[in-house]
mmCIF file of C-alpha atoms in Angstrom:
data_model
loop_
_atom_site.group_PDB
_atom_site.id
_atom_site.type_symbol
_atom_site.label_atom_id
_atom_site.label_comp_id
_atom_site.label_asym_id
_atom_site.label_seq_id
_atom_site.Cartn_x
_atom_site.Cartn_y
_atom_site.Cartn_z
ATOM 1 C CA SER A 1 0.510 2.215 8.182
ATOM 2 C CA ALA A 2 -2.804 1.806 7.207
ATOM 3 C CA VAL A 3 -5.958 3.601 7.751
ATOM 4 C CA ILE A 4 -8.618 0.746 8.975
ATOM 5 C CA SER A 5 -12.455 1.595 10.002
ATOM 6 C CA GLN A 6 -14.560 -0.911 11.580
ATOM 7 C CA LYS A 7 -18.363 -0.519 11.433
ATOM 8 C CA PRO A 8 -20.067 -0.479 13.572
ATOM 9 C CA SER A 9 -17.851 0.260 16.626
ATOM 10 C CA ARG A 10 -20.311 -1.592 19.241
ATOM 11 C CA ASP A 11 -23.443 -3.306 19.334
ATOM 12 C CA ILE A 12 -25.984 -4.744 22.146
ATOM 13 C CA CYS A 13 -27.493 -7.877 20.142
ATOM 14 C CA GLN A 14 -30.499 -10.606 21.442
ATOM 15 C CA ARG A 15 -29.437 -13.870 21.888
ATOM 16 C CA GLY A 16 -29.580 -16.369 18.679
ATOM 17 C CA THR A 17 -29.724 -13.334 16.696
ATOM 18 C CA SER A 18 -26.279 -12.483 14.364
ATOM 19 C CA LEU A 19 -24.555 -9.595 13.266
ATOM 20 C CA THR A 20 -21.992 -8.542 10.389
ATOM 21 C CA ILE A 21 -18.915 -7.004 11.174
ATOM 22 C CA GLN A 22 -17.192 -4.511 8.330
ATOM 23 C CA CYS A 23 -13.429 -3.056 8.121
ATOM 24 C CA GLN A 24 -12.824 -1.559 5.099
ATOM 25 C CA VAL A 25 -8.821 -0.876 4.940
ATOM 26 C CA ASP A 26 -7.681 2.663 3.167
ATOM 27 C CA SER A 27 -5.318 0.292 0.277
ATOM 28 C CA GLN A 28 -5.038 -2.817 -0.627
ATOM 29 C CA VAL A 29 -3.822 -6.300 1.440
ATOM 30 C CA THR A 30 -3.270 -9.310 0.337
ATOM 31 C CA MET A 31 -3.383 -11.080 4.499
ATOM 32 C CA MET A 32 -6.383 -9.591 6.544
ATOM 33 C CA PHE A 33 -7.038 -10.979 9.821
ATOM 34 C CA TRP A 34 -10.463 -11.693 12.292
ATOM 35 C CA TYR A 35 -9.677 -11.859 15.929
ATOM 36 C CA ARG A 36 -11.816 -12.172 19.147
ATOM 37 C CA GLN A 37 -10.729 -9.892 22.566
ATOM 38 C CA GLN A 38 -12.276 -10.151 25.799
ATOM 39 C CA PRO A 39 -12.186 -6.703 27.539
ATOM 40 C CA GLY A 40 -8.702 -6.291 28.892
ATOM 41 C CA GLN A 41 -7.239 -9.371 27.906
ATOM 42 C CA SER A 42 -5.001 -10.453 24.589
ATOM 43 C CA LEU A 43 -6.022 -11.145 21.117
ATOM 44 C CA THR A 44 -6.996 -14.929 19.887
ATOM 45 C CA LEU A 45 -7.210 -15.469 16.147
ATOM 46 C CA ILE A 46 -10.435 -16.342 14.487
ATOM 47 C CA ALA A 47 -9.166 -17.190 11.068
ATOM 48 C CA THR A 48 -7.580 -15.818 8.257
ATOM 49 C CA ALA A 49 -9.264 -13.953 5.386
ATOM 50 C CA ASN A 50 -7.043 -13.891 2.094
ATOM 51 C CA GLN A 51 -8.395 -12.187 -1.115
ATOM 52 C CA GLY A 52 -8.797 -14.936 -3.489
ATOM 53 C CA SER A 53 -9.142 -18.117 -1.302
ATOM 54 C CA GLU A 54 -11.317 -19.579 1.391
ATOM 55 C CA ALA A 55 -10.996 -17.982 4.909
ATOM 56 C CA THR A 56 -8.909 -19.988 7.111
ATOM 57 C CA TYR A 57 -10.396 -20.838 10.745
ATOM 58 C CA GLU A 58 -8.215 -21.477 13.783
ATOM 59 C CA SER A 59 -8.862 -24.667 16.355
ATOM 60 C CA GLY A 60 -12.142 -23.818 17.797
ATOM 61 C CA PHE A 61 -13.438 -21.615 15.163
ATOM 62 C CA VAL A 62 -16.228 -22.726 12.746
ATOM 63 C CA ILE A 63 -16.815 -21.179 9.198
ATOM 64 C CA ASP A 64 -20.789 -22.070 10.339
ATOM 65 C CA LYS A 65 -20.595 -19.557 13.414
ATOM 66 C CA PHE A 66 -18.076 -17.119 11.690
ATOM 67 C CA PRO A 67 -18.636 -16.918 8.436
ATOM 68 C CA ILE A 68 -16.536 -14.749 6.439
ATOM 69 C CA SER A 69 -16.354 -12.675 2.993
ATOM 70 C CA ARG A 70 -13.326 -11.253 1.344
ATOM 71 C CA PRO A 71 -14.743 -10.046 -1.971
ATOM 72 C CA ASN A 72 -12.316 -7.786 -2.755
ATOM 73 C CA LEU A 73 -8.424 -6.458 -1.892
ATOM 74 C CA THR A 74 -10.044 -3.641 0.851
ATOM 75 C CA PHE A 75 -12.687 -5.212 2.436
ATOM 76 C CA SER A 76 -14.284 -7.593 4.315
ATOM 77 C CA THR A 77 -16.949 -8.661 6.561
ATOM 78 C CA LEU A 78 -17.483 -11.132 10.084
ATOM 79 C CA THR A 79 -20.699 -12.148 10.476
ATOM 80 C CA VAL A 80 -20.974 -14.125 14.642
ATOM 81 C CA SER A 81 -23.970 -15.897 13.565
ATOM 82 C CA ASN A 82 -26.615 -17.874 16.005
ATOM 83 C CA MET A 83 -25.030 -15.014 19.315
ATOM 84 C CA SER A 84 -24.990 -16.330 22.661
ATOM 85 C CA PRO A 85 -23.677 -14.117 25.635
ATOM 86 C CA GLU A 86 -20.703 -16.337 25.208
ATOM 87 C CA ASP A 87 -20.131 -14.405 21.782
ATOM 88 C CA SER A 88 -19.574 -11.251 23.763
ATOM 89 C CA SER A 89 -16.337 -9.323 23.275
ATOM 90 C CA ILE A 90 -14.568 -7.325 20.934
ATOM 91 C CA TYR A 91 -14.137 -8.100 17.664
ATOM 92 C CA LEU A 92 -11.075 -7.028 15.638
ATOM 93 C CA CYS A 93 -9.433 -7.089 11.541
ATOM 94 C CA SER A 94 -5.771 -6.449 11.135
ATOM 95 C CA VAL A 95 -4.204 -6.326 7.961
ATOM 96 C CA VAL A 96 -0.598 -6.717 6.787
ATOM 97 C CA LEU A 97 0.722 -4.057 4.029
ATOM 98 C CA PRO A 98 2.609 -5.253 1.244
ATOM 99 C CA GLY A 99 6.149 -5.217 2.291
ATOM 100 C CA GLN A 100 6.077 -4.684 5.592
ATOM 101 C CA GLY A 101 6.641 -8.073 6.302
ATOM 102 C CA ASP A 102 4.057 -9.807 9.286
ATOM 103 C CA GLU A 103 3.831 -6.294 10.989
ATOM 104 C CA GLN A 104 0.049 -6.484 12.107
ATOM 105 C CA TYR A 105 -2.383 -3.060 11.746
ATOM 106 C CA PHE A 106 -6.070 -3.159 13.496
ATOM 107 C CA GLY A 107 -8.705 -1.138 13.375
ATOM 108 C CA PRO A 108 -10.315 0.002 16.203
ATOM 109 C CA GLY A 109 -12.389 -2.685 17.053
ATOM 110 C CA THR A 110 -15.930 -3.727 17.381
ATOM 111 C CA ARG A 111 -17.671 -4.247 20.751
ATOM 112 C CA LEU A 112 -20.081 -6.623 20.765
ATOM 113 C CA THR A 113 -22.450 -7.576 24.065
ATOM 114 C CA VAL A 114 -25.217 -10.440 23.623
ATOM 115 C CA THR A 115 -27.789 -10.503 26.504
ATOM 116 C CA THR B 1 1.636 -25.548 20.628
ATOM 117 C CA GLN B 2 3.602 -22.049 20.713
ATOM 118 C CA LEU B 3 3.359 -20.200 23.533
ATOM 119 C CA LEU B 4 4.476 -17.185 24.627
ATOM 120 C CA GLU B 5 4.630 -16.789 28.522
ATOM 121 C CA GLN B 6 4.390 -12.072 29.617
ATOM 122 C CA SER B 7 4.964 -11.303 32.596
ATOM 123 C CA PRO B 8 3.773 -9.095 34.467
ATOM 124 C CA GLN B 9 0.082 -9.385 33.514
ATOM 125 C CA PHE B 10 -0.724 -6.548 35.854
ATOM 126 C CA LEU B 11 1.769 -3.461 36.552
ATOM 127 C CA SER B 12 0.713 -0.897 39.277
ATOM 128 C CA ILE B 13 3.504 2.418 39.256
ATOM 129 C CA GLN B 14 4.084 6.241 40.171
ATOM 130 C CA GLU B 15 5.036 8.332 37.240
ATOM 131 C CA GLY B 16 8.584 8.953 37.287
ATOM 132 C CA GLU B 17 9.284 4.872 38.014
ATOM 133 C CA ASN B 18 11.190 2.069 35.347
ATOM 134 C CA LEU B 19 9.433 -1.307 34.602
ATOM 135 C CA THR B 20 10.100 -4.235 32.366
ATOM 136 C CA VAL B 21 7.862 -6.786 30.582
ATOM 137 C CA TYR B 22 9.175 -9.886 29.681
ATOM 138 C CA CYS B 23 7.770 -12.675 27.301
ATOM 139 C CA ASN B 24 9.384 -15.878 26.766
ATOM 140 C CA SER B 25 8.795 -18.388 25.088
ATOM 141 C CA SER B 26 10.367 -22.035 24.037
ATOM 142 C CA SER B 27 9.520 -21.481 19.999
ATOM 143 C CA VAL B 28 12.271 -19.880 17.938
ATOM 144 C CA PHE B 29 10.535 -16.718 16.497
ATOM 145 C CA SER B 30 11.335 -15.082 13.025
ATOM 146 C CA SER B 31 10.280 -10.820 14.588
ATOM 147 C CA LEU B 32 8.885 -10.435 17.379
ATOM 148 C CA GLN B 33 6.353 -7.187 17.566
ATOM 149 C CA TRP B 34 5.186 -5.155 20.622
ATOM 150 C CA TYR B 35 1.905 -3.697 20.931
ATOM 151 C CA ARG B 36 0.135 -0.839 23.021
ATOM 152 C CA GLN B 37 -4.147 -0.650 23.207
ATOM 153 C CA GLU B 38 -5.630 1.641 24.961
ATOM 154 C CA PRO B 39 -9.278 1.012 25.930
ATOM 155 C CA GLY B 40 -11.509 1.003 23.093
ATOM 156 C CA GLU B 41 -8.707 0.862 20.417
ATOM 157 C CA GLY B 42 -7.078 -0.869 18.448
ATOM 158 C CA PRO B 43 -3.534 -2.345 19.344
ATOM 159 C CA VAL B 44 -0.833 0.019 17.682
ATOM 160 C CA LEU B 45 2.470 -1.427 16.398
ATOM 161 C CA LEU B 46 5.484 0.225 18.491
ATOM 162 C CA VAL B 47 8.108 -1.804 17.133
ATOM 163 C CA THR B 48 9.686 -5.402 15.509
ATOM 164 C CA VAL B 49 12.712 -6.629 16.066
ATOM 165 C CA VAL B 50 13.958 -9.307 14.093
ATOM 166 C CA THR B 51 17.823 -10.203 14.747
ATOM 167 C CA GLY B 52 18.500 -11.790 17.944
ATOM 168 C CA GLY B 53 20.548 -9.463 20.162
ATOM 169 C CA GLU B 54 18.816 -6.560 18.738
ATOM 170 C CA VAL B 55 17.786 -3.729 20.828
ATOM 171 C CA LYS B 56 15.550 -0.607 19.617
ATOM 172 C CA LYS B 57 14.832 2.286 21.747
ATOM 173 C CA LEU B 58 11.889 4.563 21.012
ATOM 174 C CA LYS B 59 12.170 7.875 23.234
ATOM 175 C CA ARG B 60 11.887 6.478 26.879
ATOM 176 C CA LEU B 61 10.559 2.660 26.115
ATOM 177 C CA THR B 62 13.911 0.101 24.900
ATOM 178 C CA PHE B 63 12.978 -3.405 23.219
ATOM 179 C CA GLN B 64 15.543 -6.050 23.293
ATOM 180 C CA PHE B 65 14.873 -9.790 21.613
ATOM 181 C CA GLY B 66 16.880 -12.568 23.182
ATOM 182 C CA ASP B 67 19.840 -13.490 21.499
ATOM 183 C CA ALA B 68 18.163 -16.803 20.719
ATOM 184 C CA ARG B 69 14.922 -14.855 19.346
ATOM 185 C CA LYS B 70 12.698 -16.745 22.184
ATOM 186 C CA ASP B 71 12.008 -14.472 24.283
ATOM 187 C CA SER B 72 11.995 -10.455 24.323
ATOM 188 C CA SER B 73 11.847 -7.582 26.684
ATOM 189 C CA LEU B 74 10.051 -3.769 27.272
ATOM 190 C CA HIS B 75 11.805 -1.236 29.393
ATOM 191 C CA ILE B 76 10.337 1.708 30.189
ATOM 192 C CA THR B 77 12.017 4.699 31.707
ATOM 193 C CA ALA B 78 10.944 7.362 33.864
ATOM 194 C CA ALA B 79 7.023 6.231 33.108
ATOM 195 C CA GLN B 80 4.523 8.847 32.365
ATOM 196 C CA PRO B 81 0.464 8.202 32.962
ATOM 197 C CA GLY B 82 -0.053 8.481 29.245
ATOM 198 C CA ASP B 83 2.328 5.197 29.213
ATOM 199 C CA THR B 84 -0.982 3.564 30.392
ATOM 200 C CA GLY B 85 -2.067 1.208 28.721
ATOM 201 C CA LEU B 86 -2.294 -2.443 27.722
ATOM 202 C CA TYR B 87 0.751 -4.052 26.114
ATOM 203 C CA LEU B 88 1.301 -7.254 23.978
ATOM 204 C CA CYS B 89 3.957 -9.113 22.883
ATOM 205 C CA ALA B 90 3.266 -11.409 19.088
ATOM 206 C CA GLY B 91 6.015 -13.680 17.933
ATOM 207 C CA ALA B 92 5.623 -14.166 14.804
ATOM 208 C CA THR B 93 7.292 -18.436 12.613
ATOM 209 C CA LEU B 94 7.325 -17.872 8.903
ATOM 210 C CA LEU B 95 4.949 -20.926 7.840
ATOM 211 C CA ASN B 96 6.283 -23.132 5.014
ATOM 212 C CA THR B 97 3.269 -22.125 2.594
ATOM 213 C CA GLY B 98 5.281 -18.524 2.488
ATOM 214 C CA GLY B 99 2.912 -16.907 5.077
ATOM 215 C CA PHE B 100 3.108 -16.791 8.836
ATOM 216 C CA LYS B 101 1.314 -16.856 12.277
ATOM 217 C CA THR B 102 1.175 -15.028 14.966
ATOM 218 C CA ILE B 103 0.873 -15.791 18.553
ATOM 219 C CA PHE B 104 0.130 -12.861 20.878
ATOM 220 C CA GLY B 105 0.728 -12.931 24.487
ATOM 221 C CA ALA B 106 -1.002 -12.323 27.177
ATOM 222 C CA GLY B 107 -0.850 -8.739 27.545
ATOM 223 C CA THR B 108 0.449 -6.819 30.474
ATOM 224 C CA ARG B 109 -1.763 -3.855 31.290
ATOM 225 C CA LEU B 110 -0.425 -0.527 32.850
ATOM 226 C CA PHE B 111 -1.143 1.713 35.140
ATOM 227 C CA VAL B 112 0.841 4.695 36.042
ATOM 228 C CA LYS B 113 -0.513 6.960 38.834
ATOM 229 C CA ALA B 114 0.562 10.543 38.518
#
């Protein structure tokens, strides 16, 4: 498995501002994902952030709203830009470890509330 | 569009009872994972099933992958309050690019009363 940390763990932000969420992994991974989860509900994939290439966004998510950086094999950031109350959610990063197929390991999540 | 239907969405049972959670799809998956998530934490991987008809046991939890690799079930025997949480199934499909795509079920919120 892997130890994955996220910062911040939670935040309350004003409408129109931006928040950058950090994801740190204790080992080198190629594949990293960002998800959004409404409390008590399932996960929706925002984008895939593989090191060495541009992030790939899922339908309904765009780079201008959710810019992603992946500077190295252990770190990534997701920015939620120009926030609105509809962006209130839990944001999770996950990784796939080398040689472990498609099994994903998740960070603890960042709970975002936009007022 | 691939869909993974998970049922029931909510389950409240007494300690000691048995329960089964189902995930069904019309799509074939290369593998299927089950996760458990507690409030304030990320999902934790419980098991991966890969082979059609495969059955895996994890203490009181039994996971089964359908013969056609389109469906799966999670059976919990003698549920305990510590089993309370959100259970998620996730089906993975290999892509031509060499990567994979994972879709998640809607989740089953289980509450086990002491």
